[in-house]
Coordinates of C-alpha atoms in Angstrom, one line a residue:
Chain A
M63 CA 13.6 -21.2 13.5
T64 CA 16.5 -24.1 13.3
E65 CA 16.9 -23.7 9.4
D66 CA 20.1 -22.0 8.4
A67 CA 20.1 -18.2 6.7
T68 CA 20.7 -20.2 3.2
I69 CA 17.5 -21.4 2.8
T70 CA 15.3 -20.2 -0.1
T71 CA 11.4 -20.6 -1.0
Q72 CA 12.7 -22.9 -3.4
H73 CA 13.9 -25.0 -1.0
I74 CA 10.7 -24.7 1.0
V75 CA 8.4 -25.3 -2.3
D76 CA 10.7 -28.6 -2.3
Q77 CA 9.7 -29.8 1.2
L78 CA 5.9 -28.8 1.0
G79 CA 5.1 -31.8 -1.5
S80 CA 6.7 -34.0 1.0
A81 CA 5.4 -32.7 4.2
F82 CA 1.8 -32.4 2.4
P83 CA 1.3 -35.4 0.0
Q84 CA -2.7 -35.0 0.5
A85 CA -2.7 -31.3 -0.3
G86 CA -2.1 -31.5 -3.7
I87 CA 0.9 -29.2 -3.7
E88 CA 1.9 -28.6 -7.7
P89 CA 4.5 -26.1 -8.4
V90 CA 2.8 -23.4 -10.9
A91 CA 4.9 -21.8 -13.4
A92 CA 5.3 -18.0 -12.7
K93 CA 7.7 -15.3 -12.4
D94 CA 7.3 -15.9 -8.6
P95 CA 7.5 -19.2 -7.2
M96 CA 4.0 -20.6 -6.7
V97 CA 2.1 -23.5 -5.6
R98 CA -1.7 -25.1 -5.8
V99 CA -3.0 -26.1 -2.7
K100 CA -6.0 -28.2 -2.4
P101 CA -8.4 -25.7 -0.3
E102 CA -9.7 -27.9 2.0
H103 CA -5.9 -28.4 3.4
L104 CA -5.0 -24.5 2.9
V105 CA -4.9 -23.7 6.8
E106 CA -2.8 -26.6 7.5
V107 CA -0.3 -26.0 4.7
A108 CA -0.4 -22.0 5.6
T109 CA 0.6 -23.1 9.1
Y110 CA 3.3 -24.9 8.1
L111 CA 4.7 -21.9 6.2
R112 CA 4.3 -19.5 9.0
D113 CA 5.5 -21.4 11.7
Q114 CA 8.1 -24.1 10.2
A115 CA 9.3 -22.0 7.1
G116 CA 9.4 -18.4 8.9
L117 CA 6.9 -17.0 6.3
D118 CA 5.7 -14.6 8.9
Y119 CA 4.1 -12.1 6.7
L120 CA 1.0 -12.2 4.8
S121 CA 1.2 -9.8 2.1
H122 CA -2.0 -9.7 0.2
V123 CA -4.8 -11.8 -0.5
T124 CA -6.0 -11.6 -4.1
G125 CA -9.4 -13.2 -6.1
I126 CA -9.3 -13.6 -10.1
D127 CA -12.0 -15.0 -12.1
Y128 CA -10.8 -16.7 -14.8
S129 CA -14.4 -17.2 -16.4
D130 CA -14.2 -21.0 -15.7
R131 CA -12.8 -21.1 -12.2
I132 CA -12.2 -18.4 -9.1
E133 CA -8.8 -18.4 -7.9
V134 CA -7.7 -16.8 -4.4
L135 CA -3.6 -16.0 -3.9
Y136 CA -1.7 -15.7 -0.9
Y137 CA 1.5 -13.9 -1.3
L138 CA 3.8 -14.6 1.7
Y139 CA 7.1 -13.1 2.8
S140 CA 9.7 -13.5 5.5
M141 CA 10.2 -10.4 7.5
K142 CA 12.4 -11.5 10.1
R143 CA 14.6 -13.1 7.3
H144 CA 14.2 -11.1 4.3
L145 CA 12.8 -14.7 2.5
G146 CA 9.9 -14.5 -0.5
P147 CA 7.8 -14.3 -2.0
L148 CA 6.0 -17.8 -2.0
A149 CA 2.3 -17.5 -3.6
L150 CA -0.3 -20.2 -2.5
R151 CA -3.4 -20.1 -5.2
V152 CA -6.5 -22.3 -4.7
S153 CA -8.7 -23.0 -7.2
L154 CA -12.6 -22.9 -6.5
S155 CA -15.9 -23.3 -8.7
R156 CA -17.7 -20.2 -9.6
E157 CA -20.7 -21.7 -8.9
N158 CA -20.0 -22.3 -4.8
P159 CA -16.5 -20.6 -4.0
Q160 CA -15.9 -21.7 -1.0
V161 CA -12.2 -21.6 0.7
P162 CA -11.0 -21.5 4.6
S163 CA -10.3 -18.2 6.2
L164 CA -6.9 -17.4 7.4
V165 CA -8.1 -14.5 9.7
S166 CA -6.7 -16.9 12.8
L167 CA -2.9 -17.4 11.4
W168 CA -2.7 -13.6 10.0
S169 CA -5.2 -10.7 11.6
G170 CA -3.8 -9.0 8.3
A171 CA -6.1 -11.7 6.2
D172 CA -9.8 -9.8 8.0
W173 CA -10.1 -7.1 5.8
Q174 CA -8.7 -8.6 2.8
E175 CA -10.9 -11.8 2.6
R176 CA -14.0 -9.6 3.3
E177 CA -12.6 -7.3 0.0
V178 CA -12.5 -10.5 -1.9
Y179 CA -15.7 -11.9 -0.6
D180 CA -17.0 -8.2 -1.1
L181 CA -15.9 -8.1 -4.6
L182 CA -15.8 -11.7 -5.8
G183 CA -18.1 -13.5 -3.9
V184 CA -15.9 -15.9 -2.5
V185 CA -17.0 -17.0 1.2
F186 CA -14.2 -17.3 3.5
T187 CA -15.6 -19.9 5.7
A188 CA -14.9 -19.6 9.6
H189 CA -14.1 -15.9 9.0
P190 CA -15.3 -14.0 12.1
N191 CA -16.8 -11.2 10.6
L192 CA -17.4 -11.8 6.7
K193 CA -19.5 -8.9 5.1
R194 CA -19.0 -6.4 2.6
I195 CA -16.5 -3.9 3.1
L196 CA -16.2 -1.5 0.3
L197 CA -19.7 -1.7 -1.4
W198 CA -23.0 -1.3 1.0
D199 CA -25.0 -4.1 2.2
G200 CA -27.8 -5.5 -0.5
F201 CA -25.2 -4.5 -3.5
P202 CA -26.2 -6.5 -6.6
G203 CA -23.7 -9.4 -7.4
Y204 CA -20.1 -9.4 -7.3
P205 CA -18.5 -6.5 -9.6
L206 CA -15.0 -7.9 -10.4
R207 CA -16.6 -11.3 -11.6
K208 CA -16.4 -11.4 -15.4
D209 CA -20.3 -11.8 -16.3
F210 CA -21.2 -9.1 -13.8
Q211 CA -24.0 -7.2 -15.2
G212 CA -24.7 -4.4 -12.9
E213 CA -22.7 -2.4 -14.9
P214 CA -24.2 0.5 -16.5
E215 CA -23.9 2.0 -20.1
P216 CA -20.2 3.8 -20.7
P217 CA -21.0 7.5 -20.8
F218 CA -19.4 7.3 -24.3
R219 CA -17.9 5.3 -27.1
H220 CA -14.8 5.0 -27.6
S221 CA -12.7 3.7 -30.4
Y222 CA -10.0 1.4 -29.3
Chain B
M230 CA -26.3 2.7 42.8
L231 CA -25.0 4.8 40.0
K232 CA -25.9 3.4 36.7
T233 CA -23.4 4.0 34.1
D234 CA -24.0 3.0 30.0
T235 CA -21.7 2.8 27.3
I236 CA -22.5 5.3 24.2
V237 CA -22.3 5.0 20.7
V238 CA -20.7 7.7 18.7
N239 CA -20.4 8.0 14.8
M240 CA -17.2 9.8 13.9
G241 CA -17.1 10.6 10.5
P242 CA -17.9 9.9 7.4
Q243 CA -17.7 14.0 7.3
H244 CA -15.4 14.6 10.6
P245 CA -12.0 17.1 10.0
S246 CA -9.8 14.6 11.5
T247 CA -10.9 11.8 9.5
H248 CA -9.0 13.1 6.8
G249 CA -11.8 12.2 4.1
V250 CA -15.1 10.1 4.1
F251 CA -14.3 7.7 6.5
R252 CA -16.8 6.8 9.2
M253 CA -15.4 5.1 12.8
V254 CA -18.5 3.7 15.2
V255 CA -16.7 4.3 18.4
T256 CA -18.6 2.6 21.4
L257 CA -17.4 4.8 24.3
D258 CA -17.3 4.6 28.2
G259 CA -17.3 8.0 29.3
E260 CA -14.0 8.9 27.7
R261 CA -12.6 5.6 27.4
V262 CA -12.8 4.0 24.0
V263 CA -14.3 0.7 24.1
N264 CA -14.8 -0.5 20.6
V265 CA -14.0 1.0 17.4
D266 CA -15.9 -0.3 14.2
P267 CA -13.9 1.4 10.9
V268 CA -16.4 1.5 8.1
V269 CA -15.0 2.4 4.5
G270 CA -15.8 2.3 1.0
Y271 CA -17.5 6.1 0.9
L272 CA -15.2 6.6 -1.8
H273 CA -15.2 3.1 -3.8
R274 CA -15.2 4.2 -7.4
G275 CA -14.2 0.3 -8.4
V276 CA -10.8 1.7 -10.1
E277 CA -9.8 -2.3 -10.5
K278 CA -13.2 -2.5 -12.4
L279 CA -12.0 -0.1 -14.3
A280 CA -9.0 -0.9 -15.1
E281 CA -10.4 -4.0 -16.8
R282 CA -12.1 -1.7 -19.4
G283 CA -9.0 0.4 -21.1
T284 CA -5.7 -0.7 -22.1
Y285 CA -2.8 -0.4 -19.4
L286 CA -1.7 2.8 -20.4
Q287 CA -5.0 4.1 -19.7
F288 CA -4.8 2.9 -16.2
M289 CA -1.8 5.2 -15.4
P290 CA -3.9 8.1 -14.7
L291 CA -6.4 5.9 -12.6
T292 CA -3.1 5.2 -10.4
D293 CA -2.9 8.8 -9.4
R294 CA -6.3 8.9 -8.0
N295 CA -5.6 6.6 -5.2
D296 CA -2.9 8.1 -3.4
Y297 CA -3.4 11.5 -4.3
I298 CA -1.0 12.8 -2.4
C299 CA 2.0 11.0 -3.7
A300 CA 0.8 10.2 -7.3
M301 CA 4.2 9.8 -8.4
N302 CA 4.9 6.9 -6.2
N303 CA 1.5 5.1 -7.4
N304 CA 2.7 5.6 -11.2
L305 CA 5.8 4.2 -10.1
G306 CA 4.2 1.3 -8.7
Y307 CA 2.1 0.4 -11.5
A308 CA 4.9 1.1 -13.9
V309 CA 7.0 -1.2 -12.4
A310 CA 4.6 -4.2 -12.4
V311 CA 3.8 -4.0 -16.0
E312 CA 7.3 -3.8 -17.0
K313 CA 7.7 -7.3 -14.9
L314 CA 5.2 -8.5 -16.5
A315 CA 6.0 -8.0 -20.3
G316 CA 10.1 -7.7 -19.1
I317 CA 10.6 -4.1 -20.4
A318 CA 13.9 -2.5 -19.9
V319 CA 14.0 1.2 -18.5
P320 CA 16.7 3.6 -19.8
E321 CA 19.5 5.0 -16.9
R322 CA 18.2 8.5 -17.0
A323 CA 14.7 7.5 -16.9
E324 CA 15.6 5.5 -13.5
Y325 CA 17.1 8.1 -12.2
I326 CA 14.1 10.6 -12.8
R327 CA 12.0 8.1 -11.3
V328 CA 14.2 7.5 -8.2
I329 CA 14.0 11.7 -7.6
M330 CA 10.3 11.8 -8.1
A331 CA 10.0 9.2 -5.8
E332 CA 11.6 10.4 -3.0
L333 CA 10.3 14.0 -3.9
G334 CA 6.6 12.3 -3.3
R335 CA 7.9 11.0 0.0
I336 CA 9.0 13.9 1.5
V337 CA 5.6 15.5 0.3
N338 CA 3.9 12.5 2.0
H339 CA 5.6 12.8 5.2
L340 CA 5.5 16.5 5.1
I341 CA 1.3 16.3 5.1
L342 CA 1.4 13.6 7.8
V343 CA 3.5 15.4 10.3
G344 CA 1.4 19.0 9.3
F345 CA -2.0 17.4 9.5
L346 CA -1.0 15.0 12.7
L347 CA -0.1 18.4 14.7
N348 CA -3.8 19.8 12.9
D349 CA -5.1 16.6 14.8
L350 CA -3.4 17.7 18.2
G351 CA -4.7 20.7 18.0
A352 CA -2.0 22.8 17.0
F353 CA -4.5 24.9 14.6
F354 CA -3.0 25.1 11.2
T355 CA 0.6 26.7 12.1
P356 CA 2.8 23.6 11.8
V357 CA 1.1 22.4 8.9
L358 CA 1.3 25.9 6.8
Y359 CA 5.1 25.5 7.3
C360 CA 4.6 21.6 5.7
L361 CA 2.7 23.0 2.9
R362 CA 4.6 25.7 2.2
E363 CA 7.7 23.5 1.3
R364 CA 5.5 20.8 -0.2
E365 CA 4.6 23.8 -2.6
K366 CA 8.2 23.6 -4.2
I367 CA 8.2 20.3 -4.5
L368 CA 4.8 20.7 -6.3
D369 CA 6.2 23.5 -8.7
L370 CA 8.9 20.4 -9.6
F371 CA 6.0 18.3 -10.5
E372 CA 4.2 20.6 -12.4
M373 CA 7.6 21.5 -14.2
A374 CA 8.0 17.9 -15.4
S375 CA 4.6 16.2 -15.8
G376 CA 2.5 19.4 -16.4
S377 CA 0.3 18.7 -13.1
R378 CA 0.9 19.4 -9.5
M379 CA -1.0 16.9 -8.0
T380 CA -2.3 14.3 -10.6
C381 CA 1.0 13.6 -12.5
N382 CA 0.6 10.7 -14.9
Y383 CA 4.1 11.3 -15.3
M384 CA 5.5 7.4 -15.5
R385 CA 5.4 5.2 -18.7
F386 CA 6.0 1.6 -19.1
G387 CA 9.9 1.6 -19.9
G388 CA 10.2 5.3 -18.6
V389 CA 8.7 8.3 -18.4
A390 CA 6.4 10.7 -20.5
A391 CA 8.7 13.6 -20.9
D392 CA 12.4 14.5 -20.6
L393 CA 13.1 17.2 -17.6
P394 CA 12.9 20.7 -18.3
E395 CA 16.2 22.5 -18.4
E396 CA 15.6 24.2 -15.1
F397 CA 14.4 21.1 -13.2
L398 CA 17.6 20.2 -12.0
P399 CA 18.9 23.7 -10.7
R400 CA 16.0 23.9 -8.7
A401 CA 15.6 20.4 -7.5
R402 CA 19.2 20.7 -6.1
K403 CA 18.5 24.0 -4.4
L404 CA 15.6 22.7 -3.1
V405 CA 17.3 19.7 -1.4
A406 CA 20.2 21.6 -0.5
S407 CA 17.9 24.0 1.6
F408 CA 15.9 20.8 2.9
P409 CA 17.8 19.8 5.9
A410 CA 17.9 23.1 7.4
F411 CA 14.2 22.8 7.5
I412 CA 13.6 19.6 9.0
D413 CA 15.9 21.1 11.7
E414 CA 13.6 24.2 12.5
L415 CA 10.7 21.8 11.9
E416 CA 12.0 19.4 14.8
A417 CA 12.8 22.5 17.0
L418 CA 9.9 23.6 17.0
L419 CA 7.9 20.0 17.1
S420 CA 10.1 17.0 18.3
T421 CA 11.0 18.0 21.8
N422 CA 7.3 20.1 22.3
E423 CA 6.0 19.3 25.5
I424 CA 2.2 19.0 24.2
L425 CA 3.3 16.8 21.6
V426 CA 5.3 14.7 23.5
A427 CA 2.7 14.0 26.1
R428 CA 0.1 13.9 23.6
T429 CA 1.9 11.2 21.7
R430 CA 4.2 9.2 23.8
G431 CA 3.2 5.7 24.7
V432 CA 0.0 6.4 23.1
G433 CA -1.1 3.7 20.5
V434 CA 1.5 1.0 21.0
L435 CA 1.7 -1.4 18.4
P436 CA 3.8 -4.4 18.8
A437 CA 6.3 -5.7 16.7
D438 CA 4.9 -9.2 16.0
A439 CA 1.4 -7.7 16.1
A440 CA 2.3 -5.7 13.3
I441 CA 3.6 -8.5 11.5
N442 CA 0.8 -10.8 12.1
G443 CA -1.4 -7.7 10.9
S444 CA 0.4 -6.9 7.7
I445 CA 1.6 -4.0 8.4
T446 CA 4.0 -2.3 6.2
G447 CA 6.1 0.9 6.0
P448 CA 6.7 3.7 8.4
M449 CA 4.0 2.4 10.8
L450 CA 5.7 -1.0 10.9
R451 CA 9.5 0.6 11.2
A452 CA 8.3 2.3 14.2
S453 CA 7.4 -0.5 15.9
G454 CA 11.1 -1.8 15.6
V455 CA 10.9 -3.9 12.7
R456 CA 13.5 -2.7 10.3
Y457 CA 11.8 -4.1 7.0
D458 CA 12.1 -1.5 3.7
I459 CA 11.2 -2.6 0.4
R460 CA 13.7 -0.5 -1.1
R461 CA 16.3 -2.3 0.5
V462 CA 14.9 -5.9 1.1
E463 CA 14.2 -6.3 -2.6
P464 CA 15.3 -3.1 -4.4
Y465 CA 13.4 -2.1 -7.5
S466 CA 14.6 0.2 -10.4
I467 CA 18.0 1.2 -8.9
Y468 CA 17.7 1.4 -5.3
D469 CA 20.5 -0.5 -4.5
R470 CA 22.9 1.9 -6.0
F471 CA 22.0 4.4 -3.1
D472 CA 23.6 4.9 0.4
F473 CA 20.7 5.2 2.5
Q474 CA 19.9 3.8 5.9
V475 CA 16.5 2.3 7.0
P476 CA 15.4 4.2 10.3
A477 CA 13.6 1.8 12.5
L478 CA 12.3 2.9 16.3
E479 CA 11.5 0.7 19.1
H480 CA 8.4 1.8 20.8
G481 CA 5.5 1.9 18.4
D482 CA 4.0 4.5 19.5
S483 CA 2.5 7.5 18.2
Y484 CA 5.7 9.4 19.0
D485 CA 7.7 7.0 17.1
R486 CA 5.4 7.1 14.1
Y487 CA 5.8 10.8 14.0
M488 CA 9.4 10.5 14.5
L489 CA 10.2 8.2 11.7
R490 CA 8.7 10.4 9.3
I491 CA 11.0 13.0 10.3
L492 CA 14.1 10.2 10.1
E493 CA 12.8 9.1 6.8
M494 CA 12.7 12.6 5.1
R495 CA 16.2 12.6 5.9
Q496 CA 16.8 9.7 4.4
S497 CA 15.0 10.5 1.3
V498 CA 17.2 14.0 0.9
R499 CA 19.9 11.6 1.2
I500 CA 19.1 9.7 -1.6
L501 CA 18.2 12.9 -3.8
E502 CA 21.8 14.3 -3.1
Q503 CA 23.0 11.3 -4.7
A504 CA 20.3 11.0 -7.6
L505 CA 20.6 14.5 -8.5
A506 CA 24.3 14.3 -8.5
Q507 CA 24.5 11.2 -10.8
I508 CA 22.0 11.4 -13.1
P509 CA 23.3 11.1 -16.3
A510 CA 22.0 12.4 -19.5
G511 CA 20.3 10.2 -22.5
E512 CA 17.3 8.5 -23.6
I513 CA 14.0 8.6 -21.6
Q514 CA 12.0 6.2 -22.6
T515 CA 12.2 2.3 -24.5
R516 CA 9.9 2.2 -27.5
L517 CA 7.2 0.2 -27.1
P518 CA 4.6 -1.1 -30.2
K519 CA 1.8 1.4 -30.2
A520 CA -0.9 -1.5 -29.9
F521 CA 0.7 -2.8 -26.2
R522 CA 0.2 -6.1 -25.6
P523 CA 1.7 -8.2 -22.9
A524 CA 2.1 -11.8 -23.8
P525 CA -0.4 -13.8 -21.6
G526 CA 1.1 -14.0 -17.7
E527 CA 0.7 -12.7 -14.4
A528 CA 3.0 -10.4 -12.3
Y529 CA 3.4 -9.3 -8.9
A530 CA 5.8 -6.1 -8.2
R531 CA 5.7 -4.2 -5.1
T532 CA 7.4 -1.1 -4.4
E533 CA 7.8 1.1 -0.6
S534 CA 5.7 3.8 -1.1
P535 CA 5.5 6.5 1.5
K536 CA 2.4 4.7 3.1
G537 CA 3.8 0.9 3.1
E538 CA 4.1 -1.7 0.4
L539 CA 2.5 -0.6 -2.6
G540 CA 1.8 -3.4 -4.9
Y541 CA 0.1 -4.3 -8.1
Y542 CA -1.0 -7.8 -9.3
V543 CA -1.4 -7.7 -13.0
V544 CA -2.6 -10.3 -15.2
S545 CA -2.6 -10.5 -18.9
D546 CA -4.6 -12.5 -21.4
G547 CA -2.5 -11.4 -24.3
S548 CA -5.0 -8.9 -25.3
G549 CA -4.6 -5.1 -25.0
N550 CA -6.5 -4.9 -21.9
P551 CA -5.6 -5.8 -18.4
Y552 CA -7.5 -9.3 -17.7
R553 CA -7.0 -8.0 -14.0
I554 CA -5.6 -5.5 -11.6
K555 CA -5.5 -6.2 -8.2
I556 CA -4.2 -3.3 -6.1
R557 CA -2.2 -3.9 -2.5
P558 CA -2.9 -0.8 -0.9
P559 CA -0.9 0.1 2.1
S560 CA -3.4 2.2 4.0
F561 CA -6.3 -0.2 3.4
I562 CA -4.4 -3.0 5.7
N563 CA -2.5 -0.5 7.7
I564 CA -6.1 0.8 8.7
S565 CA -7.5 -2.3 9.7
I566 CA -5.5 -2.7 12.6
L567 CA -7.1 0.6 14.0
S568 CA -9.5 -0.9 16.5
Q569 CA -6.9 -3.1 17.9
M570 CA -4.4 -0.3 18.6
S571 CA -6.9 2.2 20.1
V572 CA -9.5 0.1 22.6
G573 CA -8.6 1.5 25.6
W574 CA -7.7 5.2 24.8
K575 CA -9.6 8.1 25.1
V576 CA -11.3 9.6 22.3
A577 CA -8.5 12.2 21.8
D578 CA -6.0 9.7 21.5
L579 CA -7.7 8.0 19.0
I580 CA -7.6 11.0 16.9
T581 CA -4.2 11.1 17.7
I582 CA -3.7 6.9 16.8
L583 CA -5.5 8.0 13.5
G584 CA -3.4 10.3 12.6
S585 CA 0.0 8.8 12.8
I586 CA -1.2 5.9 10.9
D587 CA -1.3 7.8 7.8
I588 CA -4.3 7.3 5.5
I589 CA -5.7 8.2 2.4
L590 CA -9.2 7.7 1.5
G591 CA -8.8 7.5 -2.5
E592 CA -6.3 4.4 -1.5
V593 CA -8.4 2.5 0.9
D594 CA -11.4 2.6 -0.9
R595 CA -10.4 2.8 -4.4

């Protein structure tokens, strides 16, 4: 790593846009530095962040169903330089959510991507072992989707 | 010519060394492990889905049931995340109470780990009883404060549920004062014990770069030589005020993972001594509206739970129910590196490695 110690995630965000003009880099207003990336450019942007910007630690992969789209979030930190977080997010269609897998970059993404696939139905292309992890094979539907219907009636009704 | 075959052994889901319902499909060549395929999900309760059905506060008792060994640390992680989302300040006294509870929880967790690791090594229930004896004293303190020994449900957004009873602080001080002597005793019995050293030294080595690449956090990471503790790197609550060290060891083997827990208990005692001496009088909770509705937004907050990075990603749509809560569980991610660590070792070493990782199935499966 050649950058000096004073570099911040904000610098990295600023550099990202010029380094990847095609990737649709777009800062998102949030409590942590966060950028939106086009799914097809995710791997190259993540490779850059890991190797050039030093964000060597993928903290977690999260999927969220926003009713009109599904988003996948990646929280990155630097363990060596105590930087971060910088979050990447990709927007996917609910009908056919597909995003390239990051297992080739971080082995820690393996089970987390499987969990997002299991609970939200996001397909991580090129994942070496994409199968359900918490639920059993053959479970109907994806429970963390907002329109999931498999839920049984609540055992009792409450007033709040 | 002698023909040899590998055999597949199903360890678990019901097996005393798996610490819960956890299955390992182990391919063996004689005694040697060729492949491990961990199977999880037997304890999946859909906690994240349940969170969406209730109010924000109704999720607090569910966090107890994720890592049920140290419920206080789970409570704290969730409270910190919601406070970040809604911008709630916490009174001084409540912050001290939180730190005291979180560090007591860390000691409980490490006691359980050390005890049951020795159990897995074949020292059947003698070391673990010494550890459980000390743990009982801490659980008594939890019960005094929260009314419950394990599922504490003690933290609230902007504070804690109830003030400490009068006799809590004297008893906690007495316990903390006597604790270093107990760790010394434990170490005298274990740390140089020939069998423990022979069974753990050099077993299941996890190199530092593999740990970082595998998103490993907590004591496992620090035993591999990466000095990364969220209490120091990104201090939450009032951890920036205390004088403590972040221990790290270099070998990354099972012995270092055991040893690191011992060192961390000593540091927790240091934090507790300072917190118990400095705790001020005052309010224990910020008043919030009865119908708690955070403004729309998202927040991720992470804390150093005894097992590693425990984070909560909370999404609010402005209503009284969380739109989405994602738990970043340390042991679910730490266990994912098991097969990488244990290939090439003997079956008995696989048990050692699993025991030294420190998993809790309530948190792995959620």
